Coordinates of C-alpha atoms and ligand atoms in Angstrom, one line a residue:
X1268 CA -59.0 160.6 30.3
X1269 CA -60.4 162.8 32.7
X1270 CA -64.3 162.7 33.6
X1271 CA -66.3 165.6 35.0
X1272 CA -68.4 163.7 37.4
X1273 CA -71.0 165.9 36.3
X1274 CA -71.3 163.5 32.3
X1275 CA -74.6 161.5 32.2
X1276 CA -74.5 157.8 31.6
X1277 CA -75.9 158.6 28.3
X1278 CA -72.5 161.0 27.6
X1279 CA -70.2 158.1 28.3
X1280 CA -72.0 155.9 26.3
X1281 CA -71.7 158.4 23.2
X1282 CA -68.1 159.4 23.6
X1283 CA -66.2 156.9 24.9
X1284 CA -67.5 153.8 24.0
X1285 CA -69.8 155.4 20.6
X1286 CA -72.8 153.9 20.9
X1287 CA -76.2 156.0 20.4
X1288 CA -78.4 154.2 23.0
X1289 CA -78.4 151.7 26.0
X1290 CA -80.2 148.6 24.9
X1291 CA -82.8 146.8 27.1
X1292 CA -82.4 147.5 31.0
X1293 CA -78.8 149.1 30.6
X1294 CA -79.9 152.6 31.6
X1295 CA -81.7 150.9 34.7
X1296 CA -78.7 149.0 36.0
X1297 CA -76.4 151.6 35.3
X1298 CA -79.1 154.3 37.2
X1299 CA -78.9 151.8 39.9
X1300 CA -75.1 151.4 40.4
X1301 CA -74.5 155.0 39.7
X1302 CA -76.6 156.0 42.7
X1303 CA -74.9 153.6 45.0
X1304 CA -77.3 150.5 45.1
X1305 CA -76.9 146.5 44.4
X1306 CA -78.2 145.3 41.2
X1307 CA -78.4 141.7 40.3
X1308 CA -78.1 141.7 36.3
X1309 CA -79.6 137.9 34.1
X1310 CA -78.9 139.0 30.7
X1311 CA -77.8 136.4 27.9
X1312 CA -74.5 136.5 26.4
X1313 CA -73.9 139.4 23.9
X1314 CA -76.6 141.0 25.7
X1315 CA -74.5 144.0 27.2
X1316 CA -73.4 143.5 30.6
X1317 CA -70.1 144.9 30.7
X1318 CA -71.2 148.4 30.1
X1319 CA -73.5 148.1 33.0
X1320 CA -70.3 148.3 34.9
X1321 CA -68.0 150.0 33.2
X1322 CA -70.4 153.1 33.0
X1323 CA -70.8 153.4 36.9
X1324 CA -66.8 153.3 37.3
X1325 CA -66.8 156.3 35.0
X1326 CA -69.4 158.1 36.9
X1327 CA -68.5 157.2 40.1
X1328 CA -65.3 158.6 41.9
X1329 CA -62.4 156.3 42.8
X1330 CA -62.2 152.8 40.9
X1331 CA -63.9 149.9 40.6
X1332 CA -62.7 146.7 41.0
X1333 CA -64.2 143.8 38.6
X1334 CA -63.6 140.2 40.0
X1335 CA -63.6 138.0 37.1
X1336 CA -62.7 134.5 36.9
X1337 CA -61.6 134.4 33.4
X1338 CA -57.6 135.1 34.0
X1339 CA -56.3 134.3 30.8
X1340 CA -58.9 137.3 29.0
X1341 CA -58.1 140.1 31.8
X1342 CA -55.3 141.5 29.8
X1343 CA -57.8 141.4 26.7
X1344 CA -60.4 143.2 28.7
X1345 CA -58.0 145.8 29.9
X1346 CA -56.6 146.2 26.2
X1347 CA -60.1 147.0 25.0
X1348 CA -60.6 149.8 27.7
X1349 CA -57.5 151.3 26.6
X1350 CA -58.5 151.5 23.7
X1351 CA -61.0 153.6 24.6
X1352 CA -58.9 155.8 26.3
X1353 CA -60.4 154.3 29.7
X1354 CA -57.8 153.5 32.5
X1355 CA -57.9 150.0 33.3
X1356 CA -55.9 147.2 34.9
X1357 CA -55.5 143.7 36.2
X1358 CA -54.0 141.8 38.9
X1359 CA -53.9 138.6 38.4
X1360 CA -51.1 135.2 38.9
X1361 CA -50.1 135.6 35.4
X1362 CA -48.2 138.7 36.6
X1363 CA -44.4 139.2 38.1
X1364 CA -44.5 140.8 41.3
X1365 CA -43.3 144.2 39.5
X1366 CA -46.0 144.5 37.1
X1367 CA -48.5 143.9 39.8
X1368 CA -46.9 146.3 41.7
X1369 CA -47.0 149.3 39.3
X1370 CA -50.7 148.2 38.8
X1371 CA -51.2 148.5 42.7
X1372 CA -49.8 151.6 42.6
X1373 CA -51.4 153.3 39.9
X1374 CA -54.5 152.1 41.4
X1375 CA -53.9 153.9 44.9
X1376 CA -52.6 157.4 43.3
X1377 CA -55.9 156.9 41.6
X1378 CA -54.9 156.7 38.3
X1379 CA -57.5 153.7 37.4
X1380 CA -61.0 153.9 36.9
X1381 CA -61.3 150.1 36.8
X1382 CA -59.2 147.2 38.1
X1383 CA -59.9 143.4 37.3
X1384 CA -58.9 141.1 40.3
X1385 CA -58.8 137.5 40.0
X1386 CA -61.2 135.9 42.9
X1387 CA -58.5 133.9 44.5
X1388 CA -56.4 137.1 45.1
X1389 CA -59.7 137.7 48.1
X1390 CA -58.2 135.0 49.8
X1391 CA -54.9 136.7 50.8
X1392 CA -55.1 139.4 53.4
X1393 CA -52.8 141.8 51.7
X1394 CA -55.4 142.1 49.0
X1395 CA -58.3 143.5 51.5
X1396 CA -55.0 145.4 53.4
X1397 CA -54.9 146.7 49.3
X1398 CA -58.4 147.8 48.8
X1399 CA -58.5 149.6 51.9
X1400 CA -55.9 152.2 50.9
X1401 CA -58.3 152.6 47.3
X1402 CA -61.3 154.8 46.6
X1403 CA -63.5 152.0 45.7
X1404 CA -66.1 152.8 43.1
X1405 CA -68.4 150.1 43.2
X1406 CA -67.5 146.0 42.9
X1407 CA -68.7 144.0 39.8
X1408 CA -68.9 140.5 40.2
X1409 CA -68.8 139.3 36.8
X1410 CA -70.1 135.6 35.9
X1411 CA -71.8 135.4 39.3
X1412 CA -73.4 131.7 38.4
X1413 CA -69.6 130.7 39.1
X1414 CA -70.8 130.9 43.0
X1415 CA -73.6 128.3 42.5
X1416 CA -72.0 124.7 43.7
X1417 CA -75.5 123.2 41.7
X1418 CA -74.6 125.1 38.7
X1419 CA -72.0 124.1 36.2
X1420 CA -69.0 126.5 36.7
X1421 CA -68.8 126.6 40.5
X1422 CA -65.4 127.9 42.0
X1423 CA -64.7 127.4 45.3
X1424 CA -62.8 131.0 45.3
X1425 CA -66.5 132.5 44.5
X1426 CA -67.6 131.4 47.6
X1427 CA -65.3 134.5 49.3
X1428 CA -67.0 136.7 47.7
X1429 CA -69.6 137.2 50.6
X1430 CA -66.4 139.4 52.5
X1431 CA -67.0 142.4 49.7
X1432 CA -70.6 143.2 51.2
X1433 CA -69.3 142.3 55.0
X1434 CA -65.9 144.5 54.5
X1435 CA -66.9 147.3 52.5
X1436 CA -70.8 147.4 53.2
X1437 CA -71.1 151.0 52.0
X1438 CA -69.5 149.7 48.2
X1439 CA -72.4 149.2 45.7
X1440 CA -72.1 145.8 44.5
X1441 CA -73.0 144.6 40.8
X1442 CA -73.6 141.0 40.2
X1443 CA -73.6 139.8 36.7
X1444 CA -74.5 136.2 34.9
X1445 CA -75.8 134.8 31.6
X1446 CA -77.8 131.8 33.5
X1447 CA -81.4 131.9 33.8
X1448 CA -82.5 129.1 35.9
X1449 CA -84.0 130.8 39.1
X1450 CA -82.1 127.9 41.3
X1451 CA -79.2 129.3 40.0
X1452 CA -80.1 132.9 40.8
X1453 CA -81.5 132.4 43.9
X1454 CA -78.3 130.7 45.1
X1455 CA -76.3 133.7 43.7
X1456 CA -78.6 136.1 46.2
X1457 CA -78.1 133.9 49.3
X1458 CA -74.4 133.6 48.8
X1459 CA -73.6 137.0 47.9
X1460 CA -76.0 138.3 50.5
X1461 CA -77.6 140.6 48.0
X1462 CA -81.1 140.7 49.0
X1463 CA -81.3 144.1 49.0
X1464 CA -79.9 144.2 45.4
X1465 CA -82.6 145.2 42.5
X1466 CA -83.4 142.4 40.1
X1467 CA -82.8 143.2 36.1
X1468 CA -84.0 139.9 34.3
X1469 CA -83.5 140.2 30.6
X1470 CA -85.5 138.3 27.8
X1471 CA -83.0 135.5 26.9
X1472 CA -83.7 135.7 23.2
X1473 CA -81.3 136.5 20.6
X1474 CA -83.1 137.1 17.6
X1475 CA -79.9 137.5 15.5
X1476 CA -79.0 133.5 16.3
X1477 CA -80.8 131.5 13.4
X1478 CA -81.2 128.3 15.1
X1479 CA -80.7 124.9 12.6
X1480 CA -80.9 121.5 13.5
X1481 CA -80.1 118.8 10.8
X1482 CA -80.2 115.2 10.7
X1483 CA -76.5 114.1 10.7
X1484 CA -75.5 112.3 7.5
X1485 CA -72.3 112.8 6.6
X1486 CA -71.4 115.7 9.5
X1487 CA -68.3 116.9 8.3
X1488 CA -68.9 117.5 5.0
X1489 CA -72.3 119.3 5.9
X1490 CA -70.6 121.3 8.2
X1491 CA -67.9 122.0 5.1
X1492 CA -70.9 123.1 2.9
X1493 CA -72.0 125.5 5.9
X1494 CA -68.9 127.3 5.7
X1495 CA -68.6 127.6 2.5
X1496 CA -71.6 128.9 1.4
X1497 CA -72.8 130.6 4.1
X1498 CA -69.8 131.7 6.5
X1499 CA -66.6 131.7 4.1
X1500 CA -63.9 133.6 6.3
X1501 CA -66.0 134.1 9.5
X1502 CA -64.6 132.9 12.9
X1503 CA -66.7 129.9 14.2
X1504 CA -66.4 127.7 17.1
X1505 CA -67.1 123.5 16.3
X1506 CA -68.1 121.8 19.3
X1507 CA -67.6 118.0 19.4
X1508 CA -67.8 115.1 22.7
X1509 CA -64.3 113.9 22.5
X1510 CA -61.0 114.4 22.0
X1511 CA -60.6 112.3 18.9
X1512 CA -63.4 113.6 17.3
X1513 CA -61.8 117.1 17.8
X1514 CA -58.7 116.7 16.1
X1515 CA -60.2 114.3 13.2
X1516 CA -62.7 116.9 12.0
X1517 CA -60.0 119.8 12.5
X1518 CA -58.3 117.7 10.2
X1519 CA -60.8 117.6 7.7
X1520 CA -61.5 120.9 8.0
X1521 CA -58.0 122.6 7.1
X1522 CA -57.6 119.5 4.2
X1523 CA -61.5 121.6 2.7
X1524 CA -59.3 124.7 2.8
X1525 CA -60.7 126.0 6.4
X1526 CA -58.5 127.6 8.7
X1527 CA -59.1 125.1 11.6
X1528 CA -57.5 124.1 14.9
X1529 CA -57.7 122.0 17.6
X1530 CA -59.1 122.3 21.2
X1531 CA -59.4 120.1 24.1
X1532 CA -58.1 119.7 27.7
X1533 CA -55.3 116.9 26.1
X1534 CA -53.6 119.0 24.5
X1535 CA -50.6 120.7 25.9
X1536 CA -51.3 123.8 27.8
X1537 CA -49.1 126.2 25.7
X1538 CA -50.5 124.7 22.7
X1539 CA -54.0 125.5 23.6
X1540 CA -53.3 129.3 25.0
X1541 CA -51.2 129.6 21.1
X1542 CA -54.7 128.3 19.1
X1543 CA -56.8 130.0 21.9
X1544 CA -54.6 133.3 21.2
X1545 CA -55.2 133.0 17.4
X1546 CA -58.5 132.6 17.7
X1547 CA -59.5 135.4 19.3
X1548 CA -57.0 137.4 17.7
X1549 CA -57.0 136.8 14.4
X1550 CA -60.0 137.0 11.6
X1551 CA -61.9 134.2 10.5
X1552 CA -60.2 131.4 12.6
X1553 CA -62.6 128.1 13.5
X1554 CA -62.0 126.3 16.8
X1555 CA -62.5 122.6 16.9
X1556 CA -63.4 122.3 20.7
X1557 CA -64.5 119.9 23.3
X1558 CA -66.6 122.1 25.5
X1559 CA -63.9 122.6 27.9
X1560 CA -63.2 125.7 25.6
X1561 CA -65.5 128.8 25.3
X1562 CA -66.5 130.1 28.5
X1563 CA -66.6 134.3 28.8
X1564 CA -64.8 133.9 25.3
X1565 CA -65.4 137.7 25.3
X1566 CA -64.9 137.6 21.0
X1567 CA -68.0 139.2 19.7
X1568 CA -67.6 138.8 16.0
X1569 CA -68.0 135.0 16.2
X1570 CA -70.3 134.1 13.3
X1571 CA -71.2 130.5 14.0
X1572 CA -71.5 127.9 16.7
X1573 CA -71.8 124.2 14.7
X1574 CA -72.4 121.2 17.3
X1575 CA -71.2 117.6 15.9
X1576 CA -72.6 115.9 18.6
X1577 CA -76.0 116.5 20.8
X1578 CA -75.6 118.2 24.0
X1579 CA -76.5 117.2 26.9
X1580 CA -79.1 119.4 27.8
X1581 CA -81.2 122.3 26.3
X1582 CA -78.7 124.6 29.2
X1583 CA -75.3 123.6 27.7
X1584 CA -76.9 124.1 24.3
X1585 CA -77.7 127.6 25.0
X1586 CA -74.7 128.5 26.3
X1587 CA -72.9 127.4 23.9
X1588 CA -74.8 128.8 21.2
X1589 CA -74.7 131.9 22.7
X1590 CA -71.1 132.3 22.1
X1591 CA -72.1 133.2 18.5
X1592 CA -72.9 136.8 17.4
X1593 CA -72.3 138.5 20.2
X1594 CA -72.3 141.8 18.7
X1595 CA -75.7 141.4 17.4
X1596 CA -75.1 141.0 13.7
X1597 CA -76.7 137.3 12.0
X1598 CA -75.0 134.1 13.4
X1599 CA -75.9 130.9 12.8
X1600 CA -76.3 127.8 15.6
X1601 CA -76.3 124.5 13.7
X1602 CA -76.3 121.1 14.6
X1603 CA -76.3 117.6 13.0
X1604 CA -77.7 115.3 15.1
X1605 CA -78.7 111.5 14.5
X1606 CA -79.9 108.2 15.8
X1607 CA -76.4 107.5 17.0
X1608 CA -75.9 110.4 19.1
X1609 CA -79.5 109.2 20.9
X1610 CA -78.6 106.0 21.7
X1611 CA -74.7 107.1 22.9
X1612 CA -76.5 109.7 25.2
X1613 CA -79.0 107.1 26.5
X1614 CA -76.7 104.1 27.0
X1615 CA -74.5 107.0 28.7
X1616 CA -76.7 107.8 31.2
X1617 CA -77.6 104.3 31.9
X1618 CA -74.0 103.3 32.3
X1619 CA -73.0 106.3 34.2
X1620 CA -72.1 105.8 38.2
X1621 CA -74.7 108.5 39.4
X1622 CA -77.5 107.2 41.8
X1623 CA -81.2 106.7 40.4
X1624 CA -82.1 110.7 41.0
X1625 CA -79.3 111.7 39.0
X1626 CA -79.7 109.6 36.1
X1627 CA -83.1 110.2 36.1
X1628 CA -82.2 114.1 35.8
X1629 CA -79.9 113.9 33.4
X1630 CA -82.5 111.3 31.7
X1631 CA -85.0 114.3 31.8
X1632 CA -82.1 117.0 30.6
X1633 CA -81.7 114.7 27.6
X1634 CA -85.0 114.0 26.6
X1635 CA -86.0 117.7 26.5
X1636 CA -82.8 118.1 24.4
X1637 CA -84.5 115.5 21.8
X1638 CA -87.5 117.3 22.3
X1639 CA -85.7 120.1 20.7
X1640 CA -84.5 118.1 17.9
X1641 CA -87.2 116.9 16.9
X1642 CA -89.9 119.2 17.3
X1643 CA -92.0 120.8 14.7
X1644 CA -92.6 123.8 16.4
X1645 CA -90.5 127.2 16.3
X1646 CA -87.4 126.3 17.7
X1647 CA -86.7 129.3 19.4
X1648 CA -90.6 129.1 21.4
X1649 CA -88.7 125.7 22.3
X1650 CA -85.9 126.9 23.9
X1651 CA -87.3 129.9 25.6
X1652 CA -90.6 128.0 26.8
X1653 CA -87.7 125.9 28.8
X1654 CA -86.8 128.8 30.2
X1655 CA -90.1 130.0 31.4
X1656 CA -90.2 133.0 28.8
X1657 CA -93.4 133.3 26.6
X1658 CA -92.5 133.8 22.7
X1659 CA -94.2 133.5 19.7
X1660 CA -92.4 132.0 16.1
X1661 CA -89.8 133.5 15.7
X1662 CA -89.4 133.6 12.0
X1663 CA -85.6 132.8 11.8
X1664 CA -85.2 129.3 12.8
X1665 CA -85.0 126.2 10.3
X1666 CA -88.7 125.1 10.9
X1667 CA -89.9 129.1 10.9
X1668 CA -88.3 129.5 7.4
X1669 CA -88.7 125.9 6.0
X1670 CA -92.0 124.3 7.8
X1671 CA -91.4 120.5 7.9
X1672 CA -93.7 118.4 6.8
X1673 CA -95.1 115.8 9.5
X1674 CA -96.4 112.5 8.6
X1675 CA -98.1 109.8 10.8
X1676 CA -95.9 107.9 12.0
X1677 CA -98.1 105.5 13.9
X1678 CA -98.2 102.6 11.7
X1679 CA -94.7 102.4 11.1
X1680 CA -94.2 102.6 14.5
X1681 CA -96.1 99.6 15.5
X1682 CA -94.7 97.7 13.0
X1683 CA -91.2 98.3 14.7
X1684 CA -92.3 97.5 17.9
X1685 CA -94.3 94.9 17.6
X1686 CA -90.7 93.2 15.6
X1687 CA -89.1 94.1 19.4
X1688 CA -91.9 92.2 20.9
X1689 CA -91.7 89.0 18.6
X1690 CA -87.7 89.0 19.1
X1691 CA -88.2 89.0 22.7
X1692 CA -91.4 86.6 23.1
X1693 CA -90.7 84.0 20.9
X1694 CA -86.6 84.3 21.0
X1695 CA -85.8 85.8 23.5
X1696 CA -83.2 88.0 21.6
X1697 CA -82.7 91.8 21.5
X1698 CA -80.8 94.0 18.8
X1699 CA -79.7 97.0 17.8
X1700 CA -81.2 99.4 14.9
X1701 CA -79.2 98.4 12.2
X1702 CA -80.5 94.9 11.9
X1703 CA -83.8 95.8 13.1
X1704 CA -84.6 98.1 10.0
X1705 CA -82.7 94.9 7.7
X1706 CA -85.5 92.9 9.2
X1707 CA -87.9 95.4 8.3
X1708 CA -86.9 96.3 5.1
X1709 CA -86.7 92.7 4.6
X1710 CA -82.5 92.2 3.7
X1711 CA -81.5 89.2 3.1
X1712 CA -78.5 89.9 5.3
X1713 CA -75.4 87.1 6.5
X1714 CA -76.9 88.0 9.9
X1715 CA -81.0 87.6 9.2
X1716 CA -80.3 84.3 7.6
X1717 CA -78.0 83.0 10.4
X1718 CA -80.0 83.8 12.9
X1719 CA -83.6 82.7 10.4
X1720 CA -84.9 86.0 11.0
X1721 CA -86.8 86.0 7.3
X1722 CA -88.7 83.3 9.1
X1723 CA -90.2 86.2 11.5
X1724 CA -94.0 87.6 10.7
X1725 CA -92.6 91.4 10.0
X1726 CA -89.5 90.9 7.9
X1727 CA -90.1 92.5 5.1
X1728 CA -93.5 94.5 6.1
X1729 CA -91.5 98.0 6.2
X1730 CA -89.8 98.2 2.7
X1731 CA -92.0 101.8 2.2
X1732 CA -89.6 103.7 4.1
X1733 CA -86.0 103.8 3.4
X1734 CA -83.5 103.1 5.7
X1735 CA -83.1 106.9 6.2
X1736 CA -86.5 107.2 7.4
X1737 CA -86.6 103.9 9.2
X1738 CA -83.6 105.4 11.2
X1739 CA -85.9 108.6 11.8
X1740 CA -88.4 106.7 13.2
X1741 CA -86.5 104.8 15.9
X1742 CA -85.0 108.2 16.9
X1743 CA -88.3 110.1 17.5
X1744 CA -89.4 106.6 19.6
X1745 CA -86.5 107.0 21.4
X1746 CA -86.9 111.0 21.6
X1747 CA -90.3 110.4 22.6
X1748 CA -89.3 107.5 25.5
X1749 CA -91.7 105.1 23.2
X1750 CA -88.0 102.8 22.8
X1751 CA -85.2 102.6 25.3
X1752 CA -81.5 101.5 24.7
X1753 CA -79.9 99.1 27.3
X1754 CA -76.8 99.9 28.4
X1755 CA -74.4 97.5 27.5
X1756 CA -74.9 96.4 23.9
X1757 CA -77.3 99.4 22.4
X1758 CA -80.0 97.3 21.9
X1759 CA -83.5 98.9 21.7
X1760 CA -85.7 98.0 24.4
X1761 CA -89.7 98.6 25.4
X1762 CA -90.2 101.1 27.5
X1763 CA -94.0 101.5 29.1
X1764 CA -95.2 103.9 26.9
X1765 CA -94.4 101.4 24.2
X1766 CA -97.6 99.0 24.5
X1767 CA -100.5 102.2 24.5
X1768 CA -98.1 102.8 20.8
X1769 CA -98.7 99.5 20.3
X1770 CA -101.9 99.5 20.7
X1771 CA -102.7 102.8 18.7
X1772 CA -103.4 105.1 21.8
X1773 CA -101.8 107.9 20.6
X1774 CA -101.3 109.0 17.1
X1775 CA -97.4 109.4 16.5
X1776 CA -97.1 112.7 14.5
X1777 CA -93.0 112.8 13.2
X1778 CA -90.9 115.0 11.3
X1779 CA -90.0 114.5 7.8
X1780 CA -86.8 114.2 7.0
X1781 CA -86.0 116.9 5.0
X1782 CA -84.5 116.2 1.4
X1783 CA -80.4 117.2 1.3
X1784 CA -80.3 119.9 -0.8
X1785 CA -77.6 118.9 -3.7
X1786 CA -78.3 122.1 -5.5
X1787 CA -76.4 124.4 -3.2
X1788 CA -73.0 123.1 -3.3
X1789 CA -72.9 123.8 -6.9
X1790 CA -73.7 127.1 -6.5
X1791 CA -71.3 127.1 -3.8
X1792 CA -68.6 126.2 -5.8
X1793 CA -69.5 128.2 -8.9
X1794 CA -69.1 131.3 -6.8
X1795 CA -66.3 130.3 -4.8
X1796 CA -64.4 132.3 -7.5
X1797 CA -65.5 135.3 -6.7
X1798 CA -63.8 137.7 -4.8
X1799 CA -67.1 138.8 -2.9
X1800 CA -67.3 138.2 1.0
X1801 CA -69.8 135.9 1.9
X1802 CA -69.0 136.6 5.9
X1803 CA -72.4 136.9 7.4
X1804 CA -71.6 139.7 8.9
X1805 CA -71.6 141.5 5.4
X1806 CA -75.1 139.7 4.9
X1807 CA -76.9 143.1 4.7
X1808 CA -74.8 144.9 2.4
X1809 CA -74.6 145.9 -1.2
X1810 CA -71.7 143.9 -3.3
X1811 CA -70.4 147.2 -3.6
X1812 CA -70.0 147.6 0.2
X1813 CA -69.1 144.0 1.1
X1814 CA -65.6 144.8 -0.7
X1815 CA -65.3 148.3 0.9
X1816 CA -65.8 146.2 4.4
X1817 CA -63.2 143.8 3.0
X1818 CA -61.1 146.3 2.4
X1819 CA -62.0 147.6 6.3
X1820 CA -61.3 144.4 7.5
X1821 CA -57.8 143.6 5.9
X1822 CA -56.7 147.0 7.1
X1823 CA -58.0 146.2 10.9
X1824 CA -56.2 142.8 10.4
X1825 CA -53.2 144.8 10.0
X1826 CA -53.3 147.2 12.7
X1827 CA -54.5 144.8 15.2
X1828 CA -51.4 142.6 14.3
X1829 CA -49.0 145.7 14.4
X1830 CA -50.3 146.1 17.7
X1831 CA -50.7 143.1 19.0
X1832 CA -54.6 143.3 20.1
X1833 CA -57.5 141.2 18.8
X1834 CA -58.9 142.5 15.9
X1835 CA -62.6 143.5 17.3
X1836 CA -60.3 145.6 19.8
X1837 CA -59.7 148.2 16.6
X1838 CA -63.6 148.0 15.6
X1839 CA -65.9 145.5 15.4
X1840 CA -67.8 143.9 12.8
X1841 CA -71.1 145.6 13.4
X1842 CA -68.8 149.4 13.1
X1843 CA -67.1 148.1 10.3
X1844 CA -70.3 147.2 8.1
X1845 CA -71.9 150.6 9.3
X1846 CA -68.7 152.3 7.8
X1847 CA -69.1 150.3 5.0
X1848 CA -72.8 150.8 4.9
X1849 CA -73.1 154.9 5.3
X1850 CA -69.3 155.5 3.7
X1851 CA -68.8 158.6 5.6
X1852 CA -66.7 161.7 4.3
X1853 CA -65.9 163.3 7.2
X1854 CA -64.7 162.9 10.5
X1855 CA -68.0 164.1 11.9
X1856 CA -70.0 161.5 9.7
X1857 CA -67.6 158.7 10.6
X1858 CA -68.3 159.7 14.6
X1859 CA -71.9 159.0 14.0
X1860 CA -71.7 155.2 13.0
X1861 CA -72.1 153.5 16.1
X1862 CA -69.2 152.0 17.8
X1863 CA -66.9 155.3 16.9
X1864 CA -66.0 156.5 19.7
X1865 CA -63.7 159.6 20.6
X1866 CA -60.7 157.8 21.1
X1867 CA -61.0 155.8 18.1
X1868 CA -61.8 158.4 16.3
X1869 CA -58.9 160.2 16.6
X1870 CA -56.5 157.2 16.2
X1871 CA -57.9 155.6 13.0
X1872 CA -60.5 158.2 11.9
X1873 CA -58.1 159.6 9.0
X1874 CA -57.2 156.2 7.9
X1875 CA -60.3 155.1 7.8
X1876 CA -61.5 158.1 5.6
X1877 CA -58.8 157.4 3.0
X1878 CA -59.9 153.7 2.4
X1879 CA -63.5 154.8 2.1
X1880 CA -62.1 157.9 -0.1
X1881 CA -60.0 155.1 -2.1
X1882 CA -62.7 152.9 -2.7
X1883 CA -65.3 155.5 -4.0
X1884 CA -62.5 156.4 -6.2
X1885 CA -61.9 153.0 -7.7
X1886 CA -65.7 151.9 -7.5
X1887 CA -67.6 154.4 -8.9
Ligands
ADP2784 P1 -72.0 140.5 27.7 O1 -70.5 140.8 28.5 O2 -73.6 140.4 28.1 O3 -71.9 139.2 26.6 P2 -71.0 142.1 26.1 O4 -70.9 143.3 27.3 O5 -69.9 141.7 25.6 O6 -71.9 141.0 26.7 O7 -71.6 142.8 25.1 C1 -71.4 142.3 23.7 C2 -71.2 143.6 22.7 O8 -72.7 144.4 22.4 C3 -70.2 143.9 22.8 O9 -69.4 144.2 21.5 C4 -70.4 145.4 23.4 O10 -69.4 146.4 22.3 C5 -71.9 145.8 22.5 N1 -72.8 146.6 22.9 C6 -73.0 146.7 24.7 N2 -73.8 147.6 24.7 C7 -74.4 148.2 23.6 C8 -75.2 149.4 22.7 N3 -76.0 149.9 24.0 N4 -75.1 150.0 21.8 C9 -73.9 149.0 20.7 N5 -73.2 148.1 21.1 C10 -73.7 147.9 22.4
ZN2785 ZN1 -88.7 130.1 14.7

């Protein structure tokens, strides 16, 4: 593609990418970098970071070098650009020497607009000499938080990137990350020598993601229900803590007829990359994974992210859930969470080898996460608050949509805490949650009789609450640190705060256990026979339009398979929704749909119009 330098950023956005307008700070960032300045961009996942360097790459003479740690994804990134008619290439260790030389030669000949480069290449002097031979448009440093030693994705190779500014001081640099914390941001600035860069901080809100946290009862069954009723045929990621639960969950989902695959560090790397490729390339695959999976997953149409185990911090949770709905269409972040999670995590921290300071830090991370789980406030508000961003109730989370009842749990808490005191004072004993609940509910189990706990004065004083409700009380006491868990036997112990609670110094408001909605599953079964798409992406469409959307999706799957590219490289979901909704009759009308640029109009336009026309003919 030849671009006349006089093109504006907006022209490129419209003709090459097929989008109407810039989002958020994109226009200003592109201005800054195209004009030769440096930029530090903090934008949430899905915010649209790529365009911030791709458009300046097309506007400035020469080739833009993109440093990215995501070697496995470079090929797909380049394919996606080529599909838009942009000249792009990559250099990393996955290539043979011939392929690398060919890419280098095109770059030197000025035939590339973008060149993706793995950071470890910068350790070789040959790379420096190669870059010296290029006309450099800019350097883009993607996933810039990898330079931070305190962040969660530190890559030693990233420390070398300070050389870019030293060796090529006149080439503008743009560093991008989705990590929000001020500490990481300061480290990026310092280590990359970006003091003169203009800083762009976007809102970290992801309004299209609906946050939902349910209490854990039969987690896999709850998950299957969610997928069947709301995410039928959608791509999603399910996070589990252990390899064993990844395997088990993937198997259970498959049994339920869901196209699911496991992914964890214990699988051979060939299997891992096979699964990752299927997930990226095909429609509607569910990946069940440990958190090892996901960084840089460039798939815009992940419709749900589910957590079957409690994440260790809000940062982690937000980053993982952020992989849903990068295309801006409705998406779900769903979690099932229960008492056992809290006990397990608290115990894990207490028993870890770290020093006391480290344990306290981990404890604080977990407290914030538990606070989010048990909050009576808007979930999004709690999350954004955590990142220092003020906001109002969102209207798109479970607490906003279905406000939980709260109840005064002060007396119940006193009953429980005083049972623990009695056991300890009178008998020097401590027990876990199950046994304590049995005592409170007056159950004469073998263990109770054996220990003579039916003689305790608190035996049977709590039968007004169900076992489930007692578990919720304990969970919330743990979340508020009115209780702690011993590191060896997961027995419940008192904390300093317990005494105040026992004396009734605070009122303890608790979240009412939401009742499982049984009728929902009935509806799902009766609707299961219908062909209509229940994909969340198509939620805004009428029934007839959804059928067209499904036909377009089938065509896309076929086309992507034939070209062996990921489906979203052909068109993202958002574009198919746009086509199904507006039913264009001409190429001009099709070009109006967001995401249809010049190259794709030429390649796919006629076929898409045929599918729309056929649908109009049969449906109406
Ligand atoms: P990030 O790298 O910040 O996670 P991406 O650059 O992958 O986000 O963009 C996320 C999605 O949003 C992509 O599908 C991209 O094509 C789309 N997108 C980006 N900018 C715009 C825009 N101005 N208008 C419409 N869609 C956009
Ligand atoms: Zn809300």
